[in-house]
PDB file of C-alpha atoms in Angstrom:
ATOM      1  CA  UNK F1250      68.288 -38.622-102.488  1.00 52.00           C
ATOM      2  CA  UNK F1251      64.624 -38.226-101.454  1.00 53.00           C
ATOM      3  CA  UNK F1252      65.258 -35.578 -98.848  1.00 60.00           C
ATOM      4  CA  UNK F1253      64.919 -31.975 -97.772  1.00 67.00           C
ATOM      5  CA  UNK F1254      67.737 -29.746 -98.966  1.00 65.00           C
ATOM      6  CA  UNK F1255      68.636 -26.102 -98.474  1.00 63.00           C
ATOM      7  CA  UNK F1256      70.242 -23.719-100.937  1.00 61.00           C
ATOM      8  CA  UNK F1257      72.177 -20.484-100.418  1.00 49.00           C
ATOM      9  CA  UNK F1258      71.190 -18.751-103.611  1.00 45.00           C
ATOM     10  CA  UNK F1259      67.827 -17.101-104.169  1.00 50.00           C
ATOM     11  CA  UNK F1260      66.717 -19.411-106.935  1.00 50.00           C
ATOM     12  CA  UNK F1261      67.162 -22.992-108.004  1.00 49.00           C
ATOM     13  CA  UNK F1262      66.387 -23.889-111.626  1.00 53.00           C
ATOM     14  CA  UNK F1263      67.066 -27.130-113.328  1.00 54.00           C
ATOM     15  CA  UNK F1264      66.709 -27.865-117.019  1.00 58.00           C
ATOM     16  CA  UNK F1265      67.121 -31.512-117.896  1.00 72.00           C
ATOM     17  CA  UNK F1266      65.189 -34.203-119.692  1.00 78.00           C
ATOM     18  CA  UNK F1267      65.306 -36.382-116.534  1.00 85.00           C
ATOM     19  CA  UNK F1268      64.137 -33.736-114.093  1.00 89.00           C
ATOM     20  CA  UNK F1269      60.615 -32.624-113.371  1.00 90.00           C
ATOM     21  CA  UNK F1270      61.074 -29.219-111.741  1.00 89.00           C
ATOM     22  CA  UNK F1271      58.442 -27.187-109.886  1.00 92.00           C
ATOM     23  CA  UNK F1272      59.105 -23.748-108.464  1.00 91.00           C
ATOM     24  CA  UNK F1273      56.724 -22.812-105.614  1.00 94.00           C
ATOM     25  CA  UNK F1274      56.909 -19.182-104.577  1.00 91.00           C
ATOM     26  CA  UNK F1275      55.397 -16.922-101.963  1.00 90.00           C
ATOM     27  CA  UNK F1276      52.320 -18.802-100.792  1.00 95.00           C
ATOM     28  CA  UNK F1277      50.411 -17.445 -97.821  1.00 96.00           C
ATOM     29  CA  UNK F1278      47.631 -19.990 -97.273  1.00 97.00           C
ATOM     30  CA  UNK F1279      46.796 -23.654 -97.639  1.00 96.00           C
ATOM     31  CA  UNK F1280      44.619 -22.816-100.624  1.00 97.00           C
ATOM     32  CA  UNK F1281      47.394 -20.897-102.382  1.00 97.00           C
ATOM     33  CA  UNK F1282      49.968 -23.659-101.732  1.00 97.00           C
ATOM     34  CA  UNK F1283      47.683 -26.445-102.948  1.00 98.00           C
ATOM     35  CA  UNK F1284      46.723 -24.447-106.067  1.00 97.00           C
ATOM     36  CA  UNK F1285      50.348 -23.637-106.816  1.00 96.00           C
ATOM     37  CA  UNK F1286      51.373 -27.277-106.343  1.00 97.00           C
ATOM     38  CA  UNK F1287      48.508 -28.452-108.534  1.00 97.00           C
ATOM     39  CA  UNK F1288      49.547 -26.092-111.301  1.00 96.00           C
ATOM     40  CA  UNK F1289      53.332 -26.574-111.124  1.00 95.00           C
ATOM     41  CA  UNK F1290      53.243 -30.355-110.592  1.00 95.00           C
ATOM     42  CA  UNK F1291      50.503 -31.004-113.119  1.00 94.00           C
ATOM     43  CA  UNK F1292      48.392 -33.027-110.666  1.00 96.00           C
ATOM     44  CA  UNK F1293      45.722 -35.305-112.127  1.00 95.00           C
ATOM     45  CA  UNK F1294      42.277 -33.713-112.509  1.00 95.00           C
ATOM     46  CA  UNK F1295      40.865 -35.584-109.513  1.00 95.00           C
ATOM     47  CA  UNK F1296      43.166 -33.780-107.032  1.00 96.00           C
ATOM     48  CA  UNK F1297      41.016 -32.903-104.031  1.00 96.00           C
ATOM     49  CA  UNK F1298      42.745 -29.713-102.909  1.00 96.00           C
ATOM     50  CA  UNK F1299      43.274 -30.955 -99.317  1.00 94.00           C
ATOM     51  CA  UNK F1300      46.171 -32.270 -97.259  1.00 93.00           C
ATOM     52  CA  UNK F1301      45.160 -35.939 -97.599  1.00 90.00           C
ATOM     53  CA  UNK F1302      44.953 -35.617-101.392  1.00 93.00           C
ATOM     54  CA  UNK F1303      48.387 -33.992-101.469  1.00 95.00           C
ATOM     55  CA  UNK F1304      49.868 -36.766 -99.361  1.00 91.00           C
ATOM     56  CA  UNK F1305      48.408 -39.400-101.695  1.00 89.00           C
ATOM     57  CA  UNK F1306      49.813 -37.725-104.791  1.00 94.00           C
ATOM     58  CA  UNK F1307      53.226 -37.028-103.240  1.00 93.00           C
ATOM     59  CA  UNK F1308      53.495 -40.757-102.497  1.00 87.00           C
ATOM     60  CA  UNK F1309      52.620 -41.697-106.045  1.00 89.00           C
ATOM     61  CA  UNK F1310      53.708 -39.355-108.919  1.00 92.00           C
ATOM     62  CA  UNK F1311      52.586 -41.989-111.451  1.00 91.00           C
ATOM     63  CA  UNK F1312      51.928 -39.245-114.051  1.00 93.00           C
ATOM     64  CA  UNK F1313      55.514 -38.007-113.963  1.00 92.00           C
ATOM     65  CA  UNK F1314      57.787 -39.763-116.424  1.00 91.00           C
ATOM     66  CA  UNK F1315      61.069 -38.176-115.245  1.00 91.00           C
ATOM     67  CA  UNK F1316      63.048 -40.016-112.635  1.00 90.00           C
ATOM     68  CA  UNK F1317      64.025 -36.892-110.687  1.00 90.00           C
ATOM     69  CA  UNK F1318      61.410 -34.623-109.158  1.00 92.00           C
ATOM     70  CA  UNK F1319      62.703 -31.388-107.681  1.00 91.00           C
ATOM     71  CA  UNK F1320      60.276 -29.208-105.802  1.00 93.00           C
ATOM     72  CA  UNK F1321      61.766 -25.787-105.016  1.00 91.00           C
ATOM     73  CA  UNK F1322      60.166 -23.582-102.368  1.00 92.00           C
ATOM     74  CA  UNK F1323      60.643 -19.903-101.738  1.00 90.00           C
ATOM     75  CA  UNK F1324      58.698 -18.017 -99.082  1.00 91.00           C
ATOM     76  CA  UNK F1325      56.793 -21.071 -97.831  1.00 93.00           C
ATOM     77  CA  UNK F1326      57.363 -19.974 -94.239  1.00 93.00           C
ATOM     78  CA  UNK F1327      54.800 -17.187 -94.928  1.00 95.00           C
ATOM     79  CA  UNK F1328      52.165 -19.922 -94.462  1.00 96.00           C
ATOM     80  CA  UNK F1329      50.357 -19.979 -91.106  1.00 95.00           C
ATOM     81  CA  UNK F1330      52.467 -22.160 -88.809  1.00 93.00           C
ATOM     82  CA  UNK F1331      49.788 -24.867 -88.464  1.00 91.00           C
ATOM     83  CA  UNK F1332      49.585 -25.208 -92.250  1.00 93.00           C
ATOM     84  CA  UNK F1333      53.357 -25.176 -92.609  1.00 94.00           C
ATOM     85  CA  UNK F1334      53.649 -27.893 -89.943  1.00 92.00           C
ATOM     86  CA  UNK F1335      51.183 -30.097 -91.833  1.00 92.00           C
ATOM     87  CA  UNK F1336      52.976 -29.479 -95.140  1.00 95.00           C
ATOM     88  CA  UNK F1337      56.435 -30.269 -93.693  1.00 94.00           C
ATOM     89  CA  UNK F1338      54.937 -33.451 -92.210  1.00 92.00           C
ATOM     90  CA  UNK F1339      53.761 -34.451 -95.671  1.00 92.00           C
ATOM     91  CA  UNK F1340      57.210 -33.674 -97.068  1.00 93.00           C
ATOM     92  CA  UNK F1341      58.870 -35.789 -94.387  1.00 90.00           C
ATOM     93  CA  UNK F1342      56.482 -38.693 -95.040  1.00 87.00           C
ATOM     94  CA  UNK F1343      57.096 -38.362 -98.784  1.00 89.00           C
ATOM     95  CA  UNK F1344      60.870 -38.493 -98.381  1.00 87.00           C
ATOM     96  CA  UNK F1345      60.630 -41.547 -96.122  1.00 84.00           C
ATOM     97  CA  UNK F1346      58.178 -43.387 -98.415  1.00 83.00           C
ATOM     98  CA  UNK F1347      60.385 -43.000-101.519  1.00 85.00           C
ATOM     99  CA  UNK F1348      63.762 -43.849 -99.979  1.00 81.00           C
ATOM    100  CA  UNK F1349      63.535 -47.563-100.805  1.00 74.00           C
ATOM    101  CA  UNK F1350      61.999 -47.253-104.272  1.00 77.00           C
ATOM    102  CA  UNK F1351      63.838 -46.469-107.498  1.00 78.00           C
ATOM    103  CA  UNK F1352      60.899 -45.114-109.498  1.00 86.00           C
ATOM    104  CA  UNK F1353      61.574 -41.511-108.527  1.00 88.00           C
ATOM    105  CA  UNK F1354      64.173 -39.473-106.729  1.00 89.00           C
ATOM    106  CA  UNK F1355      62.287 -36.646-105.012  1.00 90.00           C
ATOM    107  CA  UNK F1356      64.030 -33.636-103.459  1.00 89.00           C
ATOM    108  CA  UNK F1357      62.444 -30.700-101.725  1.00 91.00           C
ATOM    109  CA  UNK F1358      64.489 -27.475-101.762  1.00 90.00           C
ATOM    110  CA  UNK F1359      64.102 -24.569 -99.334  1.00 89.00           C
ATOM    111  CA  UNK F1360      66.272 -21.434 -98.980  1.00 88.00           C
ATOM    112  CA  UNK F1361      68.753 -21.375 -96.141  1.00 88.00           C
ATOM    113  CA  UNK F1362      66.887 -18.338 -94.738  1.00 89.00           C
ATOM    114  CA  UNK F1363      64.015 -20.750 -93.910  1.00 90.00           C
ATOM    115  CA  UNK F1364      66.247 -23.579 -92.653  1.00 88.00           C
ATOM    116  CA  UNK F1365      65.727 -23.116 -88.912  1.00 91.00           C
ATOM    117  CA  UNK F1366      61.941 -23.013 -89.193  1.00 93.00           C
ATOM    118  CA  UNK F1367      61.764 -25.992 -91.576  1.00 91.00           C
ATOM    119  CA  UNK F1368      64.128 -28.118 -89.428  1.00 90.00           C
ATOM    120  CA  UNK F1369      62.277 -27.240 -86.224  1.00 91.00           C
ATOM    121  CA  UNK F1370      58.926 -28.278 -87.727  1.00 91.00           C
ATOM    122  CA  UNK F1371      60.499 -31.410 -89.254  1.00 89.00           C
ATOM    123  CA  UNK F1372      61.816 -32.438 -85.843  1.00 88.00           C
ATOM    124  CA  UNK F1373      58.529 -31.733 -84.135  1.00 89.00           C
ATOM    125  CA  UNK F1374      56.673 -33.815 -86.699  1.00 86.00           C
ATOM    126  CA  UNK F1375      59.078 -36.763 -86.472  1.00 85.00           C
ATOM    127  CA  UNK F1376      58.700 -36.801 -82.667  1.00 85.00           C
ATOM    128  CA  UNK F1377      54.889 -36.477 -82.828  1.00 82.00           C
ATOM    129  CA  UNK F1378      52.595 -39.510 -82.429  1.00 74.00           C
ATOM    130  CA  UNK F1379      51.512 -39.237 -86.092  1.00 71.00           C
ATOM    131  CA  UNK F1380      55.092 -39.083 -87.314  1.00 62.00           C
ATOM    132  CA  UNK F1381      55.986 -42.184 -85.307  1.00 64.00           C
ATOM    133  CA  UNK F1382      52.899 -44.070 -86.586  1.00 62.00           C
ATOM    134  CA  UNK F1383      53.731 -43.292 -90.195  1.00 62.00           C
ATOM    135  CA  UNK F1384      57.354 -44.371 -89.631  1.00 61.00           C
ATOM    136  CA  UNK F1385      56.204 -47.686 -88.151  1.00 60.00           C
ATOM    137  CA  UNK F1386      53.682 -48.286 -91.005  1.00 62.00           C
ATOM    138  CA  UNK F1387      56.361 -47.524 -93.611  1.00 57.00           C
ATOM    139  CA  UNK F1388      58.744 -49.989 -91.936  1.00 59.00           C
ATOM    140  CA  UNK F1389      56.073 -52.707 -91.791  1.00 59.00           C
ATOM    141  CA  UNK F1390      55.170 -52.217 -95.453  1.00 54.00           C
ATOM    142  CA  UNK F1391      58.857 -52.400 -96.408  1.00 54.00           C
ATOM    143  CA  UNK F1392      59.216 -55.698 -94.576  1.00 50.00           C
ATOM    144  CA  UNK F1393      56.200 -57.106 -96.469  1.00 49.00           C
ATOM    145  CA  UNK F1394      57.494 -55.803 -99.784  1.00 51.00           C
ATOM    146  CA  UNK F1395      54.613 -53.389-100.245  1.00 47.00           C
ATOM    147  CA  UNK F1396      54.940 -50.001-101.805  1.00 47.00           C
ATOM    148  CA  UNK F1397      53.856 -47.389 -99.205  1.00 43.00           C
ATOM    149  CA  UNK F1398      50.951 -45.840-101.091  1.00 43.00           C
ATOM    150  CA  UNK F1399      47.702 -44.939 -99.416  1.00 36.00           C
ATOM    151  CA  UNK F1400      48.792 -45.241 -95.793  1.00 33.00           C
ATOM    152  CA  UNK F1401      45.930 -44.072 -93.558  1.00 30.00           C
TER     153      UNK F1401
END
């Protein structure tokens, strides 16, 4: 799947041997989000608590043995819009980078109440110069048979 999804209920919870599930709730700052992601996704100890480090780990997940990775978000739109835009850009890049690779199936879940905001920021990112550059680099790496880790 490797995509952004929306749910109508107030909570998503998955219990399965083949699912790594993280529930991210009510974050109000970049620091809170990165700390919550670090805790819930069991990031390696070298995680740098910045957007670049998050991007690198989202495009790797080598420490996760389960095939499916579900990251559920609730209240993420409480982030300052600049931070939310950056985070959604990382989510979009992550989804695109994993689409061609079978190692993991990654899904990001958001409540339907946040759908309009998330989709607006997703579209803005995809149309931005950075979004277009990442898309081009991912396509070039795919043609060369390279896994899209560590794209600068």
